[in-house]
mmCIF file of C-alpha atoms and ligand atoms in Angstrom:
data_model
loop_
_atom_site.group_PDB
_atom_site.id
_atom_site.type_symbol
_atom_site.label_atom_id
_atom_site.label_comp_id
_atom_site.label_asym_id
_atom_site.label_seq_id
_atom_site.Cartn_x
_atom_site.Cartn_y
_atom_site.Cartn_z
ATOM 1 C CA UNK A 1 -5.785 9.025 -24.632
ATOM 2 C CA UNK A 2 -8.502 7.178 -22.731
ATOM 3 C CA UNK A 3 -9.282 3.520 -22.386
ATOM 4 C CA UNK A 4 -11.833 1.891 -24.606
ATOM 5 C CA UNK A 5 -14.308 0.615 -21.988
ATOM 6 C CA UNK A 6 -15.044 -2.470 -24.085
ATOM 7 C CA UNK A 7 -11.422 -3.200 -24.839
ATOM 8 C CA UNK A 8 -11.713 -6.958 -24.440
ATOM 9 C CA UNK A 9 -14.758 -7.447 -26.625
ATOM 10 C CA UNK A 10 -13.857 -5.367 -29.686
ATOM 11 C CA UNK A 11 -10.917 -5.206 -32.085
ATOM 12 C CA UNK A 12 -9.331 -2.695 -29.710
ATOM 13 C CA UNK A 13 -6.855 -4.874 -27.804
ATOM 14 C CA UNK A 14 -5.326 -4.658 -24.329
ATOM 15 C CA UNK A 15 -1.924 -4.090 -25.973
ATOM 16 C CA UNK A 16 -3.326 -1.037 -27.800
ATOM 17 C CA UNK A 17 -4.659 0.225 -24.449
ATOM 18 C CA UNK A 18 -1.163 -0.036 -23.002
ATOM 19 C CA UNK A 19 0.478 1.762 -25.918
ATOM 20 C CA UNK A 20 -2.018 4.633 -25.848
ATOM 21 C CA UNK A 21 -2.461 5.023 -22.099
ATOM 22 C CA UNK A 22 0.036 7.159 -20.217
ATOM 23 C CA UNK A 23 0.319 6.538 -16.490
ATOM 24 C CA UNK A 24 1.558 8.920 -13.794
ATOM 25 C CA UNK A 25 2.788 7.598 -10.450
ATOM 26 C CA UNK A 26 2.861 10.041 -7.525
ATOM 27 C CA UNK A 27 5.032 8.783 -4.648
ATOM 28 C CA UNK A 28 8.022 6.733 -5.840
ATOM 29 C CA UNK A 29 9.018 5.144 -2.508
ATOM 30 C CA UNK A 30 9.295 1.472 -1.565
ATOM 31 C CA UNK A 31 5.923 0.665 -3.142
ATOM 32 C CA UNK A 32 5.303 3.400 -5.740
ATOM 33 C CA UNK A 33 8.814 3.069 -7.195
ATOM 34 C CA UNK A 34 8.261 -0.641 -7.810
ATOM 35 C CA UNK A 35 4.784 -0.057 -9.299
ATOM 36 C CA UNK A 36 6.136 2.583 -11.704
ATOM 37 C CA UNK A 37 8.975 0.270 -12.794
ATOM 38 C CA UNK A 38 6.527 -2.614 -13.299
ATOM 39 C CA UNK A 39 4.233 -0.498 -15.492
ATOM 40 C CA UNK A 40 7.200 0.747 -17.535
ATOM 41 C CA UNK A 41 8.274 -2.875 -18.027
ATOM 42 C CA UNK A 42 4.762 -3.585 -19.361
ATOM 43 C CA UNK A 43 5.370 -0.894 -22.019
ATOM 44 C CA UNK A 44 3.096 1.764 -20.542
ATOM 45 C CA UNK A 45 4.580 5.243 -20.962
ATOM 46 C CA UNK A 46 5.100 6.162 -17.261
ATOM 47 C CA UNK A 47 5.743 9.557 -15.669
ATOM 48 C CA UNK A 48 6.703 9.692 -11.978
ATOM 49 C CA UNK A 49 6.707 12.406 -9.340
ATOM 50 C CA UNK A 50 8.159 12.380 -5.828
ATOM 51 C CA UNK A 51 9.324 15.145 -3.522
ATOM 52 C CA UNK A 52 12.596 13.237 -3.138
ATOM 53 C CA UNK A 53 15.122 13.703 -5.916
ATOM 54 C CA UNK A 54 16.757 10.378 -5.015
ATOM 55 C CA UNK A 55 13.423 8.584 -5.536
ATOM 56 C CA UNK A 56 12.945 10.309 -8.929
ATOM 57 C CA UNK A 57 16.460 9.313 -10.021
ATOM 58 C CA UNK A 58 15.922 5.682 -8.980
ATOM 59 C CA UNK A 59 12.663 5.570 -10.951
ATOM 60 C CA UNK A 60 14.358 7.134 -14.000
ATOM 61 C CA UNK A 61 16.900 4.299 -13.959
ATOM 62 C CA UNK A 62 13.942 1.873 -14.188
ATOM 63 C CA UNK A 63 12.485 3.461 -17.342
ATOM 64 C CA UNK A 64 10.163 6.034 -15.715
ATOM 65 C CA UNK A 65 10.176 9.638 -16.971
ATOM 66 C CA UNK A 66 10.667 11.825 -13.899
ATOM 67 C CA UNK A 67 8.471 14.929 -13.620
ATOM 68 C CA UNK A 68 9.833 17.791 -11.568
ATOM 69 C CA UNK A 69 6.377 19.178 -10.777
ATOM 70 C CA UNK A 70 2.790 17.973 -10.581
ATOM 71 C CA UNK A 71 1.899 20.321 -13.450
ATOM 72 C CA UNK A 72 4.458 18.601 -15.693
ATOM 73 C CA UNK A 73 3.069 15.175 -14.816
ATOM 74 C CA UNK A 74 -0.574 16.146 -15.412
ATOM 75 C CA UNK A 75 0.303 17.476 -18.873
ATOM 76 C CA UNK A 76 0.714 13.872 -20.019
ATOM 77 C CA UNK A 77 -1.295 11.319 -18.076
ATOM 78 C CA UNK A 78 -4.590 9.414 -18.534
ATOM 79 C CA UNK A 79 -4.329 7.399 -15.306
ATOM 80 C CA UNK A 80 -2.710 8.435 -12.024
ATOM 81 C CA UNK A 81 -1.471 6.008 -9.368
ATOM 82 C CA UNK A 82 -0.992 7.441 -5.880
ATOM 83 C CA UNK A 83 1.356 5.774 -3.366
ATOM 84 C CA UNK A 84 1.819 8.183 -0.471
ATOM 85 C CA UNK A 85 2.403 7.428 3.226
ATOM 86 C CA UNK A 86 -0.905 8.562 4.769
ATOM 87 C CA UNK A 87 -4.492 9.634 4.106
ATOM 88 C CA UNK A 88 -3.672 13.281 4.846
ATOM 89 C CA UNK A 89 -1.031 13.274 2.088
ATOM 90 C CA UNK A 90 -3.634 11.968 -0.376
ATOM 91 C CA UNK A 91 -6.178 14.594 0.625
ATOM 92 C CA UNK A 92 -3.659 17.435 0.340
ATOM 93 C CA UNK A 93 -2.424 16.186 -3.043
ATOM 94 C CA UNK A 94 -5.961 15.895 -4.407
ATOM 95 C CA UNK A 95 -7.808 18.785 -2.808
ATOM 96 C CA UNK A 96 -5.116 21.029 -1.293
ATOM 97 C CA UNK A 97 -4.965 22.522 2.172
ATOM 98 C CA UNK A 98 -7.343 25.212 3.331
ATOM 99 C CA UNK A 99 -5.734 28.632 3.001
ATOM 100 C CA UNK A 100 -3.025 27.548 0.516
ATOM 101 C CA UNK A 101 -2.902 27.848 -3.257
ATOM 102 C CA UNK A 102 -0.651 24.947 -4.291
ATOM 103 C CA UNK A 103 -1.313 22.915 -7.443
ATOM 104 C CA UNK A 104 -3.606 19.935 -6.782
ATOM 105 C CA UNK A 105 -4.965 16.967 -8.643
ATOM 106 C CA UNK A 106 -8.366 18.711 -8.570
ATOM 107 C CA UNK A 107 -7.058 21.806 -10.350
ATOM 108 C CA UNK A 108 -4.622 20.091 -12.740
ATOM 109 C CA UNK A 109 -6.419 16.827 -13.614
ATOM 110 C CA UNK A 110 -8.422 16.754 -16.846
ATOM 111 C CA UNK A 111 -11.991 15.388 -17.017
ATOM 112 C CA UNK A 112 -11.858 11.662 -17.837
ATOM 113 C CA UNK A 113 -8.751 11.084 -15.697
ATOM 114 C CA UNK A 114 -8.794 7.900 -13.566
ATOM 115 C CA UNK A 115 -7.078 8.043 -10.153
ATOM 116 C CA UNK A 116 -6.024 4.778 -8.487
ATOM 117 C CA UNK A 117 -5.041 5.392 -4.864
ATOM 118 C CA UNK A 118 -2.917 2.523 -3.503
ATOM 119 C CA UNK A 119 -2.091 4.311 -0.231
ATOM 120 C CA UNK A 120 -3.328 2.582 2.931
ATOM 121 C CA UNK A 121 -5.707 5.418 3.754
ATOM 122 C CA UNK A 122 -9.121 5.875 5.373
ATOM 123 C CA UNK A 123 -12.482 5.096 3.771
ATOM 124 C CA UNK A 124 -13.655 8.608 4.695
ATOM 125 C CA UNK A 125 -10.758 10.245 2.841
ATOM 126 C CA UNK A 126 -11.363 8.084 -0.239
ATOM 127 C CA UNK A 127 -15.075 8.977 -0.318
ATOM 128 C CA UNK A 128 -14.477 12.697 0.315
ATOM 129 C CA UNK A 129 -11.811 12.947 -2.401
ATOM 130 C CA UNK A 130 -13.857 10.854 -4.852
ATOM 131 C CA UNK A 131 -16.941 13.070 -4.374
ATOM 132 C CA UNK A 132 -14.943 16.259 -4.948
ATOM 133 C CA UNK A 133 -13.106 14.918 -8.011
ATOM 134 C CA UNK A 134 -16.373 13.647 -9.500
ATOM 135 C CA UNK A 135 -17.509 17.276 -9.838
ATOM 136 C CA UNK A 136 -14.628 17.707 -12.332
ATOM 137 C CA UNK A 137 -15.374 14.459 -14.185
ATOM 138 C CA UNK A 138 -12.417 12.638 -12.581
ATOM 139 C CA UNK A 139 -12.915 9.073 -11.270
ATOM 140 C CA UNK A 140 -11.235 7.840 -8.070
ATOM 141 C CA UNK A 141 -10.640 4.230 -6.991
ATOM 142 C CA UNK A 142 -9.191 3.098 -3.645
ATOM 143 C CA UNK A 143 -6.992 0.072 -4.281
ATOM 144 C CA UNK A 144 -4.672 -0.502 -1.292
ATOM 145 C CA UNK A 145 -2.131 -3.260 -1.736
ATOM 146 C CA UNK A 146 -0.373 -6.199 -0.046
ATOM 147 C CA UNK A 147 2.826 -7.907 -1.086
ATOM 148 C CA UNK A 148 5.490 -5.422 -0.067
ATOM 149 C CA UNK A 149 8.157 -3.797 -2.252
ATOM 150 C CA UNK A 150 8.924 -7.157 -3.870
ATOM 151 C CA UNK A 151 5.273 -7.552 -4.926
ATOM 152 C CA UNK A 152 5.251 -3.990 -6.313
ATOM 153 C CA UNK A 153 8.486 -4.530 -8.237
ATOM 154 C CA UNK A 154 7.332 -7.833 -9.735
ATOM 155 C CA UNK A 155 3.670 -6.923 -10.405
ATOM 156 C CA UNK A 156 2.483 -9.684 -8.059
ATOM 157 C CA UNK A 157 0.826 -7.541 -5.365
ATOM 158 C CA UNK A 158 -2.733 -8.180 -4.283
ATOM 159 C CA UNK A 159 -5.271 -5.367 -4.222
ATOM 160 C CA UNK A 160 -8.563 -4.876 -2.393
ATOM 161 C CA UNK A 161 -10.554 -2.453 -4.492
ATOM 162 C CA UNK A 162 -13.336 0.015 -3.797
ATOM 163 C CA UNK A 163 -14.830 1.211 -7.079
ATOM 164 C CA UNK A 164 -17.905 1.410 -9.264
ATOM 165 C CA UNK A 165 -18.048 -1.387 -11.875
ATOM 166 C CA UNK A 166 -17.679 0.876 -14.931
ATOM 167 C CA UNK A 167 -14.665 2.755 -13.540
ATOM 168 C CA UNK A 168 -13.041 -0.520 -12.506
ATOM 169 C CA UNK A 169 -13.470 -1.896 -16.031
ATOM 170 C CA UNK A 170 -11.750 1.172 -17.506
ATOM 171 C CA UNK A 171 -8.872 0.930 -15.015
ATOM 172 C CA UNK A 172 -8.435 -2.830 -15.415
ATOM 173 C CA UNK A 173 -5.556 -2.890 -17.982
ATOM 174 C CA UNK A 174 -3.404 -0.835 -15.587
ATOM 175 C CA UNK A 175 -4.528 -2.791 -12.498
ATOM 176 C CA UNK A 176 -3.798 -6.114 -14.213
ATOM 177 C CA UNK A 177 -0.314 -4.991 -15.195
ATOM 178 C CA UNK A 178 0.624 -3.978 -11.663
ATOM 179 C CA UNK A 179 -0.925 -6.759 -9.543
ATOM 180 C CA UNK A 180 -1.354 -10.520 -9.413
ATOM 181 C CA UNK A 181 -4.676 -10.623 -7.544
ATOM 182 C CA UNK A 182 -7.519 -8.122 -7.402
ATOM 183 C CA UNK A 183 -10.562 -8.414 -5.141
ATOM 184 C CA UNK A 184 -13.372 -5.932 -5.780
ATOM 185 C CA UNK A 185 -14.804 -5.549 -2.274
ATOM 186 C CA UNK A 186 -17.362 -2.777 -2.834
ATOM 187 C CA UNK A 187 -17.763 0.852 -3.832
ATOM 188 C CA UNK A 188 -15.301 3.653 -3.093
ATOM 189 C CA UNK A 189 -13.877 3.414 0.455
ATOM 190 C CA UNK A 190 -14.467 -0.341 0.767
ATOM 191 C CA UNK A 191 -10.902 -1.084 -0.348
ATOM 192 C CA UNK A 192 -9.510 0.795 2.639
ATOM 193 C CA UNK A 193 -11.953 -0.884 5.038
ATOM 194 C CA UNK A 194 -10.671 -4.270 3.813
ATOM 195 C CA UNK A 195 -7.013 -3.180 3.960
ATOM 196 C CA UNK A 196 -7.384 -1.855 7.518
ATOM 197 C CA UNK A 197 -8.959 -5.198 8.557
ATOM 198 C CA UNK A 198 -6.093 -7.051 6.857
ATOM 199 C CA UNK A 199 -3.377 -5.070 8.605
ATOM 200 C CA UNK A 200 -5.180 -5.328 11.951
ATOM 201 C CA UNK A 201 -4.789 -9.110 11.570
ATOM 202 C CA UNK A 202 -1.170 -8.861 10.377
ATOM 203 C CA UNK A 203 -0.301 -6.686 13.407
ATOM 204 C CA UNK A 204 -1.920 -9.266 15.681
ATOM 205 C CA UNK A 205 -0.378 -12.320 13.994
ATOM 206 C CA UNK A 206 3.143 -10.937 14.178
ATOM 207 C CA UNK A 207 2.941 -10.590 17.976
ATOM 208 C CA UNK A 208 0.979 -13.799 18.606
ATOM 209 C CA UNK A 209 3.476 -15.748 16.462
ATOM 210 C CA UNK A 210 6.384 -14.171 18.368
ATOM 211 C CA UNK A 211 4.807 -15.403 21.616
ATOM 212 C CA UNK A 212 4.155 -18.936 20.285
ATOM 213 C CA UNK A 213 7.677 -19.296 18.816
ATOM 214 C CA UNK A 214 9.254 -17.979 22.025
ATOM 215 C CA UNK A 215 7.200 -20.367 24.183
ATOM 216 C CA UNK A 216 8.118 -23.366 22.039
ATOM 217 C CA UNK A 217 11.821 -22.390 22.012
ATOM 218 C CA UNK A 218 11.876 -22.338 25.821
ATOM 219 C CA UNK A 219 10.187 -25.763 25.743
ATOM 220 C CA UNK A 220 12.961 -27.120 23.496
ATOM 221 C CA UNK A 221 11.532 -26.839 19.945
ATOM 222 C CA UNK A 222 13.604 -24.806 17.475
ATOM 223 C CA UNK A 223 11.897 -21.858 15.718
ATOM 224 C CA UNK A 224 12.618 -23.382 12.293
ATOM 225 C CA UNK A 225 11.030 -26.725 13.190
ATOM 226 C CA UNK A 226 8.118 -25.049 14.950
ATOM 227 C CA UNK A 227 7.348 -22.902 11.873
ATOM 228 C CA UNK A 228 7.409 -26.008 9.697
ATOM 229 C CA UNK A 229 4.859 -27.585 12.044
ATOM 230 C CA UNK A 230 2.690 -24.467 12.264
ATOM 231 C CA UNK A 231 2.648 -24.052 8.501
ATOM 232 C CA UNK A 232 1.390 -27.622 8.169
ATOM 233 C CA UNK A 233 -1.279 -26.938 10.802
ATOM 234 C CA UNK A 234 -4.111 -24.574 11.643
ATOM 235 C CA UNK A 235 -1.942 -21.933 13.350
ATOM 236 C CA UNK A 236 -0.474 -20.686 10.074
ATOM 237 C CA UNK A 237 -0.798 -17.100 8.828
ATOM 238 C CA UNK A 238 1.123 -14.496 6.843
ATOM 239 C CA UNK A 239 3.349 -14.166 9.918
ATOM 240 C CA UNK A 240 4.290 -17.870 9.993
ATOM 241 C CA UNK A 241 4.438 -18.316 6.214
ATOM 242 C CA UNK A 242 6.149 -15.102 5.104
ATOM 243 C CA UNK A 243 7.230 -12.691 7.844
ATOM 244 C CA UNK A 244 9.069 -15.081 10.195
ATOM 245 C CA UNK A 245 10.875 -17.088 7.479
ATOM 246 C CA UNK A 246 11.767 -14.022 5.363
ATOM 247 C CA UNK A 247 12.603 -11.319 7.882
ATOM 248 C CA UNK A 248 12.620 -12.551 11.514
ATOM 249 C CA UNK A 249 14.316 -15.945 11.897
ATOM 250 C CA UNK A 250 17.279 -14.804 9.765
ATOM 251 C CA UNK A 251 17.293 -11.491 11.721
ATOM 252 C CA UNK A 252 17.337 -9.580 8.414
ATOM 253 C CA UNK A 253 14.516 -7.189 9.389
ATOM 254 C CA UNK A 254 14.507 -5.777 5.852
ATOM 255 C CA UNK A 255 10.904 -6.195 4.648
ATOM 256 C CA UNK A 256 10.714 -2.645 3.256
ATOM 257 C CA UNK A 257 7.652 -1.872 5.425
ATOM 258 C CA UNK A 258 8.450 0.505 8.258
ATOM 259 C CA UNK A 259 7.415 0.440 11.891
ATOM 260 C CA UNK A 260 5.975 3.943 11.436
ATOM 261 C CA UNK A 261 3.664 2.842 8.602
ATOM 262 C CA UNK A 262 2.471 -0.224 10.538
ATOM 263 C CA UNK A 263 1.786 1.894 13.639
ATOM 264 C CA UNK A 264 -0.208 4.200 11.335
ATOM 265 C CA UNK A 265 -2.280 1.218 10.099
ATOM 266 C CA UNK A 266 -2.890 -0.081 13.633
ATOM 267 C CA UNK A 267 -4.068 3.437 14.496
ATOM 268 C CA UNK A 268 -6.436 3.421 11.488
ATOM 269 C CA UNK A 269 -7.995 0.184 12.814
ATOM 270 C CA UNK A 270 -8.415 1.667 16.314
ATOM 271 C CA UNK A 271 -9.986 4.830 14.863
ATOM 272 C CA UNK A 272 -12.401 2.856 12.675
ATOM 273 C CA UNK A 273 -13.389 0.627 15.609
ATOM 274 C CA UNK A 274 -14.055 3.706 17.760
ATOM 275 C CA UNK A 275 -16.088 5.445 15.033
ATOM 276 C CA UNK A 276 -18.230 2.314 14.782
ATOM 277 C CA UNK A 277 -18.793 2.386 18.569
ATOM 278 C CA UNK A 278 -17.305 -1.104 18.925
ATOM 279 C CA UNK A 279 -15.149 -2.612 21.664
ATOM 280 C CA UNK A 280 -12.688 -5.220 20.420
ATOM 281 C CA UNK A 281 -10.567 -6.306 23.404
ATOM 282 C CA UNK A 282 -7.937 -8.363 21.565
ATOM 283 C CA UNK A 283 -7.388 -5.671 18.923
ATOM 284 C CA UNK A 284 -7.216 -3.002 21.636
ATOM 285 C CA UNK A 285 -4.472 -4.938 23.454
ATOM 286 C CA UNK A 286 -2.519 -5.405 20.220
ATOM 287 C CA UNK A 287 -2.873 -1.693 19.410
ATOM 288 C CA UNK A 288 -1.537 -0.833 22.866
ATOM 289 C CA UNK A 289 1.500 -3.100 22.317
ATOM 290 C CA UNK A 290 2.297 -1.395 18.980
ATOM 291 C CA UNK A 291 1.857 2.008 20.594
ATOM 292 C CA UNK A 292 4.097 1.111 23.569
ATOM 293 C CA UNK A 293 6.789 -0.194 21.226
ATOM 294 C CA UNK A 294 7.711 3.382 20.279
ATOM 295 C CA UNK A 295 9.644 3.484 23.588
ATOM 296 C CA UNK A 296 12.350 1.262 22.071
ATOM 297 C CA UNK A 297 11.655 1.046 18.328
ATOM 298 C CA UNK A 298 11.945 4.071 16.047
ATOM 299 C CA UNK A 299 9.455 4.684 13.208
ATOM 300 C CA UNK A 300 12.264 4.005 10.716
ATOM 301 C CA UNK A 301 12.834 0.414 11.980
ATOM 302 C CA UNK A 302 11.391 -2.557 10.138
ATOM 303 C CA UNK A 303 7.861 -3.429 11.298
ATOM 304 C CA UNK A 304 8.947 -7.017 12.062
ATOM 305 C CA UNK A 305 11.220 -5.709 14.828
ATOM 306 C CA UNK A 306 8.098 -5.583 17.065
ATOM 307 C CA UNK A 307 8.878 -9.251 17.936
ATOM 308 C CA UNK A 308 12.017 -8.079 19.781
ATOM 309 C CA UNK A 309 9.711 -6.660 22.470
ATOM 310 C CA UNK A 310 8.396 -10.181 23.140
ATOM 311 C CA UNK A 311 11.796 -11.894 23.409
ATOM 312 C CA UNK A 312 14.892 -9.690 22.924
ATOM 313 C CA UNK A 313 17.267 -12.632 23.270
ATOM 314 C CA UNK A 314 15.605 -14.845 20.675
ATOM 315 C CA UNK A 315 14.744 -12.094 18.155
ATOM 316 C CA UNK A 316 17.373 -9.399 18.822
ATOM 317 C CA UNK A 317 20.010 -8.429 16.302
ATOM 318 C CA UNK A 318 22.514 -10.182 18.554
ATOM 319 C CA UNK A 319 24.641 -7.024 18.882
HETATM 320 P P1 LIG B 401 7.674 5.206 1.459
HETATM 321 O O1 LIG B 401 7.853 6.092 2.617
HETATM 322 O O2 LIG B 401 8.771 4.272 1.063
HETATM 323 O O3 LIG B 401 7.307 6.073 0.144
HETATM 324 C C1 LIG B 401 6.476 7.198 0.155
HETATM 325 C C2 LIG B 401 7.033 8.173 -0.880
HETATM 326 O O4 LIG B 401 6.131 9.279 -0.986
HETATM 327 C C3 LIG B 401 8.411 8.759 -0.487
HETATM 328 O O5 LIG B 401 9.321 8.538 -1.553
HETATM 329 C C4 LIG B 401 8.127 10.252 -0.284
HETATM 330 O O6 LIG B 401 9.205 11.073 -0.675
HETATM 331 C C5 LIG B 401 6.919 10.446 -1.175
HETATM 332 N N1 LIG B 401 6.079 11.592 -0.845
HETATM 333 C C6 LIG B 401 5.605 11.973 0.364
HETATM 334 N N2 LIG B 401 4.779 13.038 0.221
HETATM 335 C C7 LIG B 401 4.743 13.329 -1.108
HETATM 336 C C8 LIG B 401 4.058 14.298 -1.892
HETATM 337 N N3 LIG B 401 3.258 15.202 -1.332
HETATM 338 N N4 LIG B 401 4.252 14.297 -3.238
HETATM 339 C C9 LIG B 401 5.068 13.394 -3.815
HETATM 340 N N5 LIG B 401 5.737 12.438 -3.131
HETATM 341 C C10 LIG B 401 5.587 12.423 -1.788
HETATM 342 O O7 LIG B 401 6.317 4.401 1.747
HETATM 343 P P2 LIG B 401 5.879 2.989 1.120
HETATM 344 O O8 LIG B 401 6.440 1.905 1.962
HETATM 345 O O9 LIG B 401 6.144 3.012 -0.335
HETATM 346 O O10 LIG B 401 4.302 3.043 1.410
HETATM 347 C C11 LIG B 401 3.403 3.804 0.600
HETATM 348 C C12 LIG B 401 1.975 3.404 1.006
HETATM 349 O O11 LIG B 401 1.786 2.000 0.756
HETATM 350 C C13 LIG B 401 1.679 3.607 2.505
HETATM 351 O O12 LIG B 401 0.354 4.020 2.662
HETATM 352 C C14 LIG B 401 1.879 2.212 3.104
HETATM 353 O O13 LIG B 401 1.124 2.037 4.292
HETATM 354 C C15 LIG B 401 1.374 1.332 1.953
HETATM 355 N N6 LIG B 401 1.937 -0.028 1.911
HETATM 356 C C16 LIG B 401 3.275 -0.240 2.094
HETATM 357 C C17 LIG B 401 3.761 -1.553 2.024
HETATM 358 C C18 LIG B 401 5.235 -1.854 2.221
HETATM 359 O O14 LIG B 401 5.566 -3.066 2.371
HETATM 360 N N7 LIG B 401 6.133 -0.881 2.207
HETATM 361 C C19 LIG B 401 2.900 -2.620 1.763
HETATM 362 C C20 LIG B 401 1.549 -2.350 1.566
HETATM 363 C C21 LIG B 401 1.073 -1.041 1.636
#
């Protein structure tokens, strides 16, 4: 069943859209698992697929029907949400790999299907996949997200969206159910440009805040009091308002966003900068610091652990 494109101006209501629109979520990890559960809570029929059986079982416990293959999932769905680690996973899922014959979204998806890719990917991948799928009558939106696993599980994430207006309007009931804020930044690919810029800043703010908090601690001001001051002043950011209070100062380091994924995003920013022929000295230094951190911090660690490189005594686990 497809969305009525004029659902808000006719007698066809948003609730009817929900009841008649079946959603498939591919990638049921920290983010995709929460998105699938949120959509199920909103009464969408939701099918989920993940290579990991544990992820499928966790989603099933949250009201999602687990599919054991892509073919099974595509038998049912009108809208597909993708939440995979990297751009290359999205491209392989959608278009396959040269020389292999595996099922893909391109071969299994029916004309009229809407694909919402929430992966932090590259604008080039989004545009390439969208152009190929368009030849089959399938629409593709890039809608990368912020807000972490908690935002995905509560439907309060924010999205930066690259899409044509008409496709966005058709996808809106699903997007509204899974996010609190949506910013339409341009056509396909623009969402990932905006997300890469966002994470370039987050990567920078985490380290610059670690340096400022460490400096102030040595000068006799406690981290807690300093953060209160910063958050009342012009030095505030996502690092001072969310990351430090939630995951650093309490040494929890359990944000649900891995070091490996943040290093990937910092790499996406460096690649985009290089492709544009730009030199950005501050960003280049920050990228080098994230790269160097692999000497002591594994990809599986929490991304906030980067601050331990600035001041191991202040930010270490204390073990
Ligand atoms: P994750 O590693 O927790 O989940 C990814 C899931 O994809 C895993 O369950 C894995 O088994 C599954 N998977 C991998 N390849 C697959 C395939 N071919 N088919 C089906 N399933 C497959 O990652 P995450 O933290 O949920 O992040 C997903 C995306 O969201 C990434 O691009 C990340 O950068 C972005 N993101 C994450 C956060 C966060 O706080 N975790 C926040 C914003 C954006």
